[in-house]
Structure formats: C-alpha cells, structure tokens
Amino acid sequence: MKIKTRYSTLRIACIAALGLSLSHQALAANGAITGTLNDAAEARVYVGAKVRLVELNLITESRRDGSFRFSGVPAGTYTLEVSYLGEETVTQKVTVKDDATVRTAIEVGEGDELEELLVLGQRSSQASAINQQRVSNRISNVVSADAIGQFPDQNAAESLQRLPGLSIERDQGEGRFVGIRGIDPNLNNVTINGLNIPSPESGVRSVALDVIPSELIQTLEVSKSVTPDMDGDAIGGSVEVTSVSAFDKQQDTASITVQGSQNDLRDEVSPKVSGTITQKLSPDWGVAAALSYFDRDFGSDNVESNGDDEVEQRQYTITRERLGAAVNLDYRPDFNNQYYLRTLYSEFSDEEYRLSNTFTLDGEDSEIERGSKDRKETQSIFTVALGGEHQLQTWKADWQLGFAKSDEDEPDALYYNFVTENDSIDANLNTIRPAITQDADAVDLSTYELDEIAFEDNYTKDTETSFKLDFARPVNFGGYIGELKLGTKYRSREKDRDSSIFIYDGDFDNIDPSDFGDSSPDYSLGDFGPGLSRSTMRDYFDTNRTALELAELDSEIESNGATYVNEEDIFAAYIMGSVDIDKLHIVAGVRYERTDFSTSGMRVELIENEETDVEDVVNTVWEAERDYDHWLPSINARYAFSDKLQLRAAYTQTISRPKFEDVAAFQIIESKTEEDDGVFVTEREAEVGNPELQPYEAQNLDVSLEYYPGDIGVLSAGYFYKDIDNFVVYADVAGTEGWEDYDEAIQAINGESASLHGLELSWVKAFNNGFLVAANATFTDSDATTILDGEKFETQLPNQSDTIGNLTFGYEANDFSLRLAMTYKSENFEEIDGDMLRFEDEHAQLDFTAKYFINDDMQVYFNAININNEPFYNYFDSRTNNAQFEEYGRTFELGFTWQMR
C-alpha cells in the first residue's frame, strides 16, 4: 500500500515550515568543541557523563563511545566540567576560535584501590547505567552488557526483569515478553539498533525477546516516557536493544564462554558456547562480532481445566536451541562524519513433544482423550541497518535505512487423538492441582479408538522496511541556547500467515491404539497412564498418509480461516526543541503519525444442513482497509535542585495499534441445522477478526524524584498515570449488531475506557566495602469498563499486575562475586472466558549466581535458576479454581569465561 502523495507532501511542507520559522533565531556557525573521556589506563569508556560548558550553561552527555560535542560556540575561553557518579568532578579549560573545532581529551577517575572491582565486577556497569539514567531526556532505565553478565539471565527479556517497573511473561519457565509497569507487552515498542522489530509469532506485535541472546547486547534501555523523535506506539514504553560496536571499547577485546546446564525436572545436561570480538582495524574502521549457541533439553508438567467439566494433564519434552550472531562495521573518517552498518541474526527453535490426557466429566457420558503433539517451531529475526551521522557546520544530520524480517516456520506438525468413553473418571476442579481418579480401563490403550490425525504446515512472515532522517541545530530560545530538532520516518510493514492443515478422521477400525503405546512418562502431578511412542506414530503416518481418509471440509475451513495478509504503512514527522533554563531542562514538541492499514483474508463457513442434506464449505474473500492519524504532543522536564537531587516530569500522548490477528480479515463460521422435536434448528458459532478495531490511545503523566548520593547509587520515587481509550478485550459478541442469530461469536472488541496509576520506587547502592543492594517495587491500580451484550464488566486492564518488584543482594571482592536475586509479580487479569474471569497467579522466583576470578582474564561461574521451584498457575474467579498449573523445576549452570582486556 502506498502513502498518498498529497498527504506526504503536505506533512513534509508543514514540518519544513515549522523549522524555517525558527531558523531566524538559530545561532551563527561559530566554533565547536569535541572531546573524549578516558581513564588513565585508557581501559574504560565513560558513557552518560554530564559535560557542562560552564560559562554558557550548556549541558550535554557523553555518548556510548565516550565522546561529546558542543556546536555553535562563540569564540572565547571556557571551562568544561565533567560530572560522573562514582568519580570526582573534573574541569578543564579550552579556547575556541571562530569557525574552528577544538578537540580535547579529558582524563576521568583516580585509579584508586577499587579499580579492579570496577573492571571485574558490577560497580562499573552500575555506574554506567546510573549515569545514563541521570542525564537522559526521558524517564528511563539502562542495563549495560557487564550488568547482564552479573545475573543468570539467558536472554534480553530476563535481563530486563531486574529493572524497576518491568516484569516478564514466561514460556516453559523462560522469560519471553516484557511488560512495563504491569502493562500488556503488546503495548510496548521494541527496537534493535534503532529498527522496529517485527514479531515472528503469528498475529501479535509483541517481540519475544528470548530470541536475542544476552551475549549480543551492548545496552538495553527502557524509556517510560517518550520524546517526539521516538515512535509513538509505546503506551507501556519503549525497549531499545543496542548491539556491540568496536568504538564502544577503548581497546580491542575478545571473550569466549562455555557452559553446561542441568534441569532437575528432566535431568538433562545442555551445552552453551558464545564469543565476542571487537577490533579497530585502523583509526577510521572498526568491526565487532558476536556469536552465541545454546542447546537446552528440558520440559514441564501441567494440569489444567476449563473451570467446569473438563480437566487435562500435559507432559512436555522440549529441545530448545538458540543461535545468535551479529557483525557490526563502523567507519569514522573524521569527527564530523560517521557511518555504520549494524546486522543481527537470531534463530530460535523449539522442538516439542507433548502428551496429553483430557477428561470430560459428564456422568455416564464421560470421555477421555489421549493425544500427542509433535512439532518443531523455528523463529528467526534478521535486521540490517545502514546509517550515518554528519555535522554540517551548524546543522547535524542523522539518517538510517533499515530492513527487518521475522518469521516463524512450523512444518510437518503431527497430532494424534485417541478417545474412549469411561464413566469411572472423576476430579475436583476447585483446587490448585486437580487429581484424577480412573479405573484400569482408563489407562488401557486397547480400550481406546484412534479418532483423528492432524498434520500442519504453518508459516508466518513479518517484514518491515524503514527510512528515517533527522536534523538538529543550536537555537536561541529567548536568550537561552537550546536545540531544534525535526525529522521524518517511514515504515512499510507486511505480515503474512499461511496455513495448510490436513485433518484425517476416517475409518480407523483396523488400528489397535495399543500398538502406539509407550512406557508411562515422567510426570510429577499424578498418575498419567501409558505414554505414546513418538517415533511409531510418525512412522505410521509417513507410511500410510496416502491411504488415510482426509476430512476435506474440516481441513479447508481450518486452512483458509488461518491464512491472511496484513499491510501497514506508517508515515511520521516531528518537531521538538530542548533548552536549559538555569537548572531546568525542557524537551517539548509534537509528533504526527498516519497509518494506512489493509487486510485480506477469507470468510470461511462450514455448512452442515440435515434439512437440505447439504454439507459444504463456502469461501468468500474478505478485504478491508482503513486509515487514521494522530497528533502526539509531549513534554519532558528535568529540574536539578543540586548535583545530587533532580525532579522529572513528563506529559505524553501515545498509541498502540491492535494485534494483527485481532484486526485480520478472517471469519471461521460453523453453521449446523439439525432436527429437534420435529423442528429444524440452526446453531451458529464463529471466531472472527475485527478490521474496525481502533488503536489504543493514552494520555500519560509521569513525575519522579531522583537522588544520587555521589557514589555509585540512586534512590528514586515516581508516580505515573495513564488514561487509556479503546483498550482491546476478547468477548462473545453473539446477539449484538451483525451477530444477532449466532449462539457464539468470539471477537476482539474495544473496551469503553481504562485508567492506570501507580507508584515506582527504586534503590540501588554499591558500597565501598564490596556489598551491593538493589531493590525496586512498582504498585499499580487500574480500572477498565467493558459492555458485552448489555452487561457491564468492571475489571482490571488485561495482563496488568498490581505489584511487581525485585530484590538483589550482592558482594564483590577482588577474586569473587556473589548475587542472590528475587523477582516478584502479583496476580493479573488475563481475559473474560465465557461468564468467568481468568487470572494469572502471583509469581516469585529466586536466582543465584557466583563467580570466581582465576585471574584478570579468566573466571568460572555457577548459576542456580528458580531455586524455589516456583510453578506457573492460572485460575478462574477464585484462586482455588484451577485453570492451569505447570511446573518447570530448577536449573543449574556451570561455566567458564575467558576475556582479553
């Protein structure tokens, strides 16, 4: 879909006019000051240092390579003041001449007795993160590469859970999706090296950050308020992943890590190996590369129910592989011109074999289904970004051309289902872990019949091409020197899902299910009964597929109903200004975003009519398109009472576009006409998308107070409020307009309104005696109103937790490091399920890591993950009404790292 030319021209003209209207206030192209911050040994990079030009009260911060710049500086002699938490303030005189650039190098740090701790331990990583937080234009938190290595975190999601206000959603015990301040991960924005990352999973926008190995990351930054030069789709916040660069290091570096891990639930040993290298090929060229591979064998045990008359046992055996690689090139011919190429590839595969027993409790008509799921799912993310930064006398220009592709491939998935009737079964569903009672026939496969075999090929592809261009220059705002910035961004995205589903439910009378039997699996939540042989079932299907009877209608409706294409083009333009007025720093402006959306799929209806003796599938192409736009103003302010105490406040407007599967053009309808007491009655059920869904729209208010005691530490408290319109819930809309004659119609709809407010507290302190403490807690409350079929529901926001928190105790010595960490997330409302509310229970997990430094280059480490064996639990209405209980066990890791410093 193409952006309409007249709209694009008009918007670009508006932005240009706004910039030109301020250009008469722009500063003349005077001199410039550039510099770098180093320690005496040139071993550290000081990121986020506050650099102040005292006489003009101009303030900037050092970048990720330790460099800084002041442009448009009149001729004269000035004092540079460098403030960095954990180090003494440094001053240096410089003299600027007209139309000349002064270059200087400033030495930071005293090289005291803690230098070894700064190099080997977490103190330097904490200092870097806290300094970047202190000087940020936004309310944000940062995790550096070194800090990631201080916890037993396998991926980006698990690294982020340690930050204030952040929590994760887990899959098979591993962190996947990141929630900010208890809000649904689908309402966040995720970028890698400035590129918006499409999601490999079908239907969703949220990016599962477990596909990004922690070894590939230089920094993780979470912005809880946004500025106009950032994407507006960030109601929860924005997560920026930055990969390694050679110019991030003062010296060439290399590292290799080898690790073995063991999961006590499945008693399997899993290997991992990773390595990184950064090298400056010349003063102008640098290359950085990283590679990580992890092969993990583990599993889980599960029991779940529908809250009424059905309970299911599930036993998983999983092989999970991660392969990640990054190669980054930098070319810096001079300080005024920089070019970069950033690439990242990540592949995540999940080979899963699941056994399940489903018990339907209906007295004499009770039934048992024994099933299997045999599939391998592979997700990949590839990004490439080419960009540059140019200082053009007064103007600074930044540009980036990017391409990102994510996909999910699930070929040759095989499902078996065996059934039997058995009136002996019983279970109490009003308990956390329902126990099943069953007789000998229930665990005898010879009493079962093969009911169905399903074979699936599913593929999802999500691609995005983008281009952005930004300009900035110094400007005089009423006698105060500030910066004017304006720019534009274009994103073209397409998400395709293609499914081929084959269902075989013909005559299986000649098949003895006991031929597929296997020994009872290792299952910790009760008596599971016999297993099913994975290899035997796969061999049987491969050999006999052509002779099996295909349920053509069921296969057609499932395949066509799950196939759709969504296209989304987003044009954005913004203008913003920043200025320091004495102790007050303000960043304000407005962003405009226009979205053109189209979707193409099928309306698929299965018709079974006894009256007319018709059994058919009717396929109708369904296409829809719409466009909408938003003006998103924002203001971020920071007031420094002193060097140690500062107040922040922000007002922003943000949006979040609906999930792709929610707005996709698909309808799966089943119409059955059967005789009932001499009268033919038609029942209709449907599962449908909603292309008319409106985006979430939010007004956000943030206020925080931050105290930096002067050493490596911060104490902060913040209040936030969000007023959200158009939040999305899943509901049965049968009986409403358009669905009057349906018995059930499940569709995503916009809620009436919602609000969320909360308090965020954080304390981080690195003591000089080696002890470390980090504690944070976020308390939120939300109210959401939804009206379904005339009935009003008052709930929380979906996936919003009232309380999330972290507590970490650590100790750093010259030759070892210890860390004990706890993460906590309170219960949260998930969805309306029929006439019940489904909740995810609270989760508290303990992790431990220990390191021993053999010398400056080598270390061994031990990690213990989920020490307290915390399960995953969902329930209906009351905590005693099981929805899902799942155990993962503990994981232990032993590894060795070599680093060239």
PDB file of C-alpha atoms in Angstrom, residues 158 161-162 166 168 170 804-808 821-825 843-847 868 870:
ATOM      1  CA  GLU A 158      15.312 -11.996  31.550  1.00  0.00           C
ATOM      2  CA  GLN A 161      13.155  -8.097  34.506  1.00  0.00           C
ATOM      3  CA  ARG A 162      15.699  -6.721  37.021  1.00  0.00           C
ATOM      4  CA  LEU A 166       9.485  -4.322  34.493  1.00  0.00           C
ATOM      5  CA  ILE A 168       8.220 -10.759  32.100  1.00  0.00           C
ATOM      6  CA  ARG A 170       7.307 -16.801  30.740  1.00  0.00           C
ATOM      7  CA  ILE A 804       5.995  -6.109  40.662  1.00  0.00           C
ATOM      8  CA  GLY A 805       9.371  -5.948  42.324  1.00  0.00           C
ATOM      9  CA  ASN A 806      12.979  -7.057  42.568  1.00  0.00           C
ATOM     10  CA  LEU A 807      15.390  -7.541  45.435  1.00  0.00           C
ATOM     11  CA  THR A 808      19.093  -8.243  44.917  1.00  0.00           C
ATOM     12  CA  ALA A 821      18.100 -12.085  43.315  1.00  0.00           C
ATOM     13  CA  MET A 822      14.342 -12.370  43.686  1.00  0.00           C
ATOM     14  CA  THR A 823      11.723 -11.228  41.191  1.00  0.00           C
ATOM     15  CA  TYR A 824       8.039 -10.890  42.056  1.00  0.00           C
ATOM     16  CA  LYS A 825       4.884 -10.296  40.025  1.00  0.00           C
ATOM     17  CA  HIS A 843       4.948 -15.409  40.735  1.00  0.00           C
ATOM     18  CA  ALA A 844       8.054 -15.119  42.946  1.00  0.00           C
ATOM     19  CA  GLN A 845      11.354 -16.605  41.787  1.00  0.00           C
ATOM     20  CA  LEU A 846      14.800 -16.845  43.399  1.00  0.00           C
ATOM     21  CA  ASP A 847      18.008 -16.972  41.347  1.00  0.00           C
ATOM     22  CA  ASN A 868      12.364 -22.218  44.977  1.00  0.00           C
ATOM     23  CA  GLU A 870       8.115 -21.692  41.527  1.00  0.00           C
TER      24      GLU A 870
END
